[in-house]
Amino acid sequence: MYELIDLLQASKNYYFVDYVPYTINNPNFLELEEYFEYQYLSEFAEKIVRIALEVIYLYPCQIYLTAPDKIISDQEEFSFDVDIRNSTPEKIANAIRQVILTDFSSVQILFSNPEFLVSIGGGFSVTIYNLPKDMIILFEQLVNHEGLFLKNNV
């Protein structure tokens, strides 16, 4: 399973979800990004939870919460390195939310048909690897509906 995840993450074909519609190359933006992370990260987390759940219930997938990088207080409620797809929407949502807010692990959502990967890390890190062309419009609609932006890595 992790071999396939690693292979997909090595792909140069990926998209990412962003909260601004433009690319920023200005080092002064870091101050604003830190403010956004402090002020709006929980709102971003809720938006990503909704997007992820909508796609999870549309397509067959496996969901893995990777082994934690650090300890958090409610860590015992999570199962690591096992497929949690059959968990309740509430438990899946909580795992995604906690990863974004506390950056203690990552959520890897591996779709099988078609084969692509949604990788959710801490902070504003949401990347979609090997997204099939016929699914780009769906992801753009879901992301835009939440007031976010889907960007290609190029």
mmCIF file with all atom_site columns, N, CA and C in Angstrom, residues 53-88:
data_model
loop_
_atom_site.group_PDB
_atom_site.id
_atom_site.type_symbol
_atom_site.label_atom_id
_atom_site.label_alt_id
_atom_site.label_comp_id
_atom_site.label_asym_id
_atom_site.label_entity_id
_atom_site.label_seq_id
_atom_site.pdbx_PDB_ins_code
_atom_site.Cartn_x
_atom_site.Cartn_y
_atom_site.Cartn_z
_atom_site.occupancy
_atom_site.B_iso_or_equiv
_atom_site.pdbx_formal_charge
_atom_site.auth_seq_id
_atom_site.auth_comp_id
_atom_site.auth_asym_id
_atom_site.auth_atom_id
_atom_site.pdbx_PDB_model_num
ATOM 1   N N  . LEU A 1 53 ? -14.954 13.966 2.262  1.00 0.00 ? 53 LEU A N  1
ATOM 2   C CA . LEU A 1 53 ? -16.079 13.049 2.483  1.00 0.00 ? 53 LEU A CA 1
ATOM 3   C C  . LEU A 1 53 ? -16.923 12.886 1.226  1.00 0.00 ? 53 LEU A C  1
ATOM 4   N N  . GLU A 1 54 ? -17.142 13.976 0.498  1.00 0.00 ? 54 GLU A N  1
ATOM 5   C CA . GLU A 1 54 ? -17.943 13.888 -0.725 1.00 0.00 ? 54 GLU A CA 1
ATOM 6   C C  . GLU A 1 54 ? -17.290 12.951 -1.737 1.00 0.00 ? 54 GLU A C  1
ATOM 7   N N  . VAL A 1 55 ? -15.972 13.029 -1.882 1.00 0.00 ? 55 VAL A N  1
ATOM 8   C CA . VAL A 1 55 ? -15.279 12.179 -2.855 1.00 0.00 ? 55 VAL A CA 1
ATOM 9   C C  . VAL A 1 55 ? -15.166 10.743 -2.346 1.00 0.00 ? 55 VAL A C  1
ATOM 10  N N  . ILE A 1 56 ? -14.927 10.588 -1.049 1.00 0.00 ? 56 ILE A N  1
ATOM 11  C CA . ILE A 1 56 ? -14.815 9.251  -0.453 1.00 0.00 ? 56 ILE A CA 1
ATOM 12  C C  . ILE A 1 56 ? -16.084 8.438  -0.683 1.00 0.00 ? 56 ILE A C  1
ATOM 13  N N  . TYR A 1 57 ? -17.224 9.099  -0.624 1.00 0.00 ? 57 TYR A N  1
ATOM 14  C CA . TYR A 1 57 ? -18.487 8.383  -0.797 1.00 0.00 ? 57 TYR A CA 1
ATOM 15  C C  . TYR A 1 57 ? -18.900 8.249  -2.259 1.00 0.00 ? 57 TYR A C  1
ATOM 16  N N  . LEU A 1 58 ? -18.127 8.834  -3.170 1.00 0.00 ? 58 LEU A N  1
ATOM 17  C CA . LEU A 1 58 ? -18.404 8.687  -4.602 1.00 0.00 ? 58 LEU A CA 1
ATOM 18  C C  . LEU A 1 58 ? -17.612 7.550  -5.248 1.00 0.00 ? 58 LEU A C  1
ATOM 19  N N  . TYR A 1 59 ? -16.385 7.334  -4.772 1.00 0.00 ? 59 TYR A N  1
ATOM 20  C CA . TYR A 1 59 ? -15.471 6.403  -5.436 1.00 0.00 ? 59 TYR A CA 1
ATOM 21  C C  . TYR A 1 59 ? -14.872 5.416  -4.443 1.00 0.00 ? 59 TYR A C  1
ATOM 22  N N  . PRO A 1 60 ? -14.597 4.192  -4.901 1.00 0.00 ? 60 PRO A N  1
ATOM 23  C CA . PRO A 1 60 ? -13.964 3.218  -4.005 1.00 0.00 ? 60 PRO A CA 1
ATOM 24  C C  . PRO A 1 60 ? -12.563 3.695  -3.604 1.00 0.00 ? 60 PRO A C  1
ATOM 25  N N  . CYS A 1 61 ? -12.263 3.544  -2.325 1.00 0.00 ? 61 CYS A N  1
ATOM 26  C CA . CYS A 1 61 ? -10.965 4.014  -1.846 1.00 0.00 ? 61 CYS A CA 1
ATOM 27  C C  . CYS A 1 61 ? -10.571 3.313  -0.553 1.00 0.00 ? 61 CYS A C  1
ATOM 28  N N  . GLN A 1 62 ? -9.324  3.507  -0.205 1.00 0.00 ? 62 GLN A N  1
ATOM 29  C CA . GLN A 1 62 ? -8.791  3.097  1.086  1.00 0.00 ? 62 GLN A CA 1
ATOM 30  C C  . GLN A 1 62 ? -8.269  4.368  1.747  1.00 0.00 ? 62 GLN A C  1
ATOM 31  N N  . ILE A 1 63 ? -8.395  4.442  3.073  1.00 0.00 ? 63 ILE A N  1
ATOM 32  C CA . ILE A 1 63 ? -7.961  5.633  3.802  1.00 0.00 ? 63 ILE A CA 1
ATOM 33  C C  . ILE A 1 63 ? -6.990  5.205  4.888  1.00 0.00 ? 63 ILE A C  1
ATOM 34  N N  . TYR A 1 64 ? -5.811  5.812  4.868  1.00 0.00 ? 64 TYR A N  1
ATOM 35  C CA . TYR A 1 64 ? -4.781  5.477  5.851  1.00 0.00 ? 64 TYR A CA 1
ATOM 36  C C  . TYR A 1 64 ? -4.354  6.727  6.609  1.00 0.00 ? 64 TYR A C  1
ATOM 37  N N  . LEU A 1 65 ? -4.300  6.583  7.896  1.00 0.00 ? 65 LEU A N  1
ATOM 38  C CA . LEU A 1 65 ? -3.733  7.605  8.763  1.00 0.00 ? 65 LEU A CA 1
ATOM 39  C C  . LEU A 1 65 ? -2.320  7.118  9.065  1.00 0.00 ? 65 LEU A C  1
ATOM 40  N N  . THR A 1 66 ? -1.317  7.841  8.582  1.00 0.00 ? 66 THR A N  1
ATOM 41  C CA . THR A 1 66 ? 0.063   7.376  8.736  1.00 0.00 ? 66 THR A CA 1
ATOM 42  C C  . THR A 1 66 ? 0.514   7.471  10.189 1.00 0.00 ? 66 THR A C  1
ATOM 43  N N  . ALA A 1 67 ? 1.525   6.689  10.517 1.00 0.00 ? 67 ALA A N  1
ATOM 44  C CA . ALA A 1 67 ? 2.062   6.698  11.885 1.00 0.00 ? 67 ALA A CA 1
ATOM 45  C C  . ALA A 1 67 ? 2.413   8.132  12.273 1.00 0.00 ? 67 ALA A C  1
ATOM 46  N N  . PRO A 1 68 ? 2.095   8.518  13.498 1.00 0.00 ? 68 PRO A N  1
ATOM 47  C CA . PRO A 1 68 ? 2.251   9.921  13.900 1.00 0.00 ? 68 PRO A CA 1
ATOM 48  C C  . PRO A 1 68 ? 3.703   10.372 13.996 1.00 0.00 ? 68 PRO A C  1
ATOM 49  N N  . ASP A 1 69 ? 3.900   11.656 13.666 1.00 0.00 ? 69 ASP A N  1
ATOM 50  C CA . ASP A 1 69 ? 5.208   12.290 13.815 1.00 0.00 ? 69 ASP A CA 1
ATOM 51  C C  . ASP A 1 69 ? 5.410   12.788 15.238 1.00 0.00 ? 69 ASP A C  1
ATOM 52  N N  . LYS A 1 70 ? 4.299   13.051 15.911 1.00 0.00 ? 70 LYS A N  1
ATOM 53  C CA . LYS A 1 70 ? 4.365   13.545 17.285 1.00 0.00 ? 70 LYS A CA 1
ATOM 54  C C  . LYS A 1 70 ? 3.130   13.083 18.038 1.00 0.00 ? 70 LYS A C  1
ATOM 55  N N  . ILE A 1 71 ? 3.177   13.177 19.329 1.00 0.00 ? 71 ILE A N  1
ATOM 56  C CA . ILE A 1 71 ? 2.082   12.735 20.196 1.00 0.00 ? 71 ILE A CA 1
ATOM 57  C C  . ILE A 1 71 ? 1.076   13.872 20.375 1.00 0.00 ? 71 ILE A C  1
ATOM 58  N N  . ILE A 1 72 ? -0.220  13.519 20.279 1.00 0.00 ? 72 ILE A N  1
ATOM 59  C CA . ILE A 1 72 ? -1.272  14.482 20.613 1.00 0.00 ? 72 ILE A CA 1
ATOM 60  C C  . ILE A 1 72 ? -2.144  13.865 21.702 1.00 0.00 ? 72 ILE A C  1
ATOM 61  N N  . SER A 1 73 ? -2.915  14.690 22.368 1.00 0.00 ? 73 SER A N  1
ATOM 62  C CA . SER A 1 73 ? -3.657  14.233 23.550 1.00 0.00 ? 73 SER A CA 1
ATOM 63  C C  . SER A 1 73 ? -4.687  13.146 23.254 1.00 0.00 ? 73 SER A C  1
ATOM 64  N N  . ASP A 1 74 ? -5.406  13.229 22.146 1.00 0.00 ? 74 ASP A N  1
ATOM 65  C CA . ASP A 1 74 ? -6.454  12.236 21.866 1.00 0.00 ? 74 ASP A CA 1
ATOM 66  C C  . ASP A 1 74 ? -6.018  11.223 20.809 1.00 0.00 ? 74 ASP A C  1
ATOM 67  N N  . GLN A 1 75 ? -4.735  10.956 20.744 1.00 0.00 ? 75 GLN A N  1
ATOM 68  C CA . GLN A 1 75 ? -4.171  10.065 19.731 1.00 0.00 ? 75 GLN A CA 1
ATOM 69  C C  . GLN A 1 75 ? -4.701  8.637  19.829 1.00 0.00 ? 75 GLN A C  1
ATOM 70  N N  . GLU A 1 76 ? -5.038  8.190  21.028 1.00 0.00 ? 76 GLU A N  1
ATOM 71  C CA . GLU A 1 76 ? -5.488  6.806  21.198 1.00 0.00 ? 76 GLU A CA 1
ATOM 72  C C  . GLU A 1 76 ? -6.790  6.503  20.455 1.00 0.00 ? 76 GLU A C  1
ATOM 73  N N  . GLU A 1 77 ? -7.523  7.518  20.052 1.00 0.00 ? 77 GLU A N  1
ATOM 74  C CA . GLU A 1 77 ? -8.769  7.258  19.326 1.00 0.00 ? 77 GLU A CA 1
ATOM 75  C C  . GLU A 1 77 ? -8.541  6.996  17.843 1.00 0.00 ? 77 GLU A C  1
ATOM 76  N N  . PHE A 1 78 ? -7.302  7.106  17.373 1.00 0.00 ? 78 PHE A N  1
ATOM 77  C CA . PHE A 1 78 ? -7.000  6.906  15.963 1.00 0.00 ? 78 PHE A CA 1
ATOM 78  C C  . PHE A 1 78 ? -6.320  5.561  15.731 1.00 0.00 ? 78 PHE A C  1
ATOM 79  N N  . SER A 1 79 ? -6.599  4.960  14.567 1.00 0.00 ? 79 SER A N  1
ATOM 80  C CA . SER A 1 79 ? -5.925  3.735  14.138 1.00 0.00 ? 79 SER A CA 1
ATOM 81  C C  . SER A 1 79 ? -4.954  4.114  13.030 1.00 0.00 ? 79 SER A C  1
ATOM 82  N N  . PHE A 1 80 ? -3.702  3.701  13.171 1.00 0.00 ? 80 PHE A N  1
ATOM 83  C CA . PHE A 1 80 ? -2.673  4.091  12.219 1.00 0.00 ? 80 PHE A CA 1
ATOM 84  C C  . PHE A 1 80 ? -2.284  2.932  11.315 1.00 0.00 ? 80 PHE A C  1
ATOM 85  N N  . ASP A 1 81 ? -1.962  3.278  10.069 1.00 0.00 ? 81 ASP A N  1
ATOM 86  C CA . ASP A 1 81 ? -1.446  2.327  9.085  1.00 0.00 ? 81 ASP A CA 1
ATOM 87  C C  . ASP A 1 81 ? -2.401  1.174  8.789  1.00 0.00 ? 81 ASP A C  1
ATOM 88  N N  . VAL A 1 82 ? -3.681  1.395  8.996  1.00 0.00 ? 82 VAL A N  1
ATOM 89  C CA . VAL A 1 82 ? -4.719  0.434  8.605  1.00 0.00 ? 82 VAL A CA 1
ATOM 90  C C  . VAL A 1 82 ? -5.803  1.202  7.852  1.00 0.00 ? 82 VAL A C  1
ATOM 91  N N  . ASP A 1 83 ? -6.511  0.502  6.999  1.00 0.00 ? 83 ASP A N  1
ATOM 92  C CA . ASP A 1 83 ? -7.576  1.135  6.222  1.00 0.00 ? 83 ASP A CA 1
ATOM 93  C C  . ASP A 1 83 ? -8.736  1.503  7.146  1.00 0.00 ? 83 ASP A C  1
ATOM 94  N N  . ILE A 1 84 ? -9.038  2.798  7.250  1.00 0.00 ? 84 ILE A N  1
ATOM 95  C CA . ILE A 1 84 ? -10.135 3.266  8.113  1.00 0.00 ? 84 ILE A CA 1
ATOM 96  C C  . ILE A 1 84 ? -11.374 3.644  7.298  1.00 0.00 ? 84 ILE A C  1
ATOM 97  N N  . ARG A 1 85 ? -11.431 3.196  6.040  1.00 0.00 ? 85 ARG A N  1
ATOM 98  C CA . ARG A 1 85 ? -12.545 3.573  5.160  1.00 0.00 ? 85 ARG A CA 1
ATOM 99  C C  . ARG A 1 85 ? -13.902 3.164  5.720  1.00 0.00 ? 85 ARG A C  1
ATOM 100 N N  . ASN A 1 86 ? -13.980 2.077  6.444  1.00 0.00 ? 86 ASN A N  1
ATOM 101 C CA . ASN A 1 86 ? -15.269 1.625  6.968  1.00 0.00 ? 86 ASN A CA 1
ATOM 102 C C  . ASN A 1 86 ? -15.640 2.287  8.288  1.00 0.00 ? 86 ASN A C  1
ATOM 103 N N  . SER A 1 87 ? -14.853 3.253  8.717  1.00 0.00 ? 87 SER A N  1
ATOM 104 C CA . SER A 1 87 ? -15.204 4.030  9.911  1.00 0.00 ? 87 SER A CA 1
ATOM 105 C C  . SER A 1 87 ? -16.370 4.949  9.583  1.00 0.00 ? 87 SER A C  1
ATOM 106 N N  . THR A 1 88 ? -16.992 5.492  10.599 1.00 0.00 ? 88 THR A N  1
ATOM 107 C CA . THR A 1 88 ? -18.106 6.416  10.388 1.00 0.00 ? 88 THR A CA 1
ATOM 108 C C  . THR A 1 88 ? -17.597 7.708  9.755  1.00 0.00 ? 88 THR A C  1
#
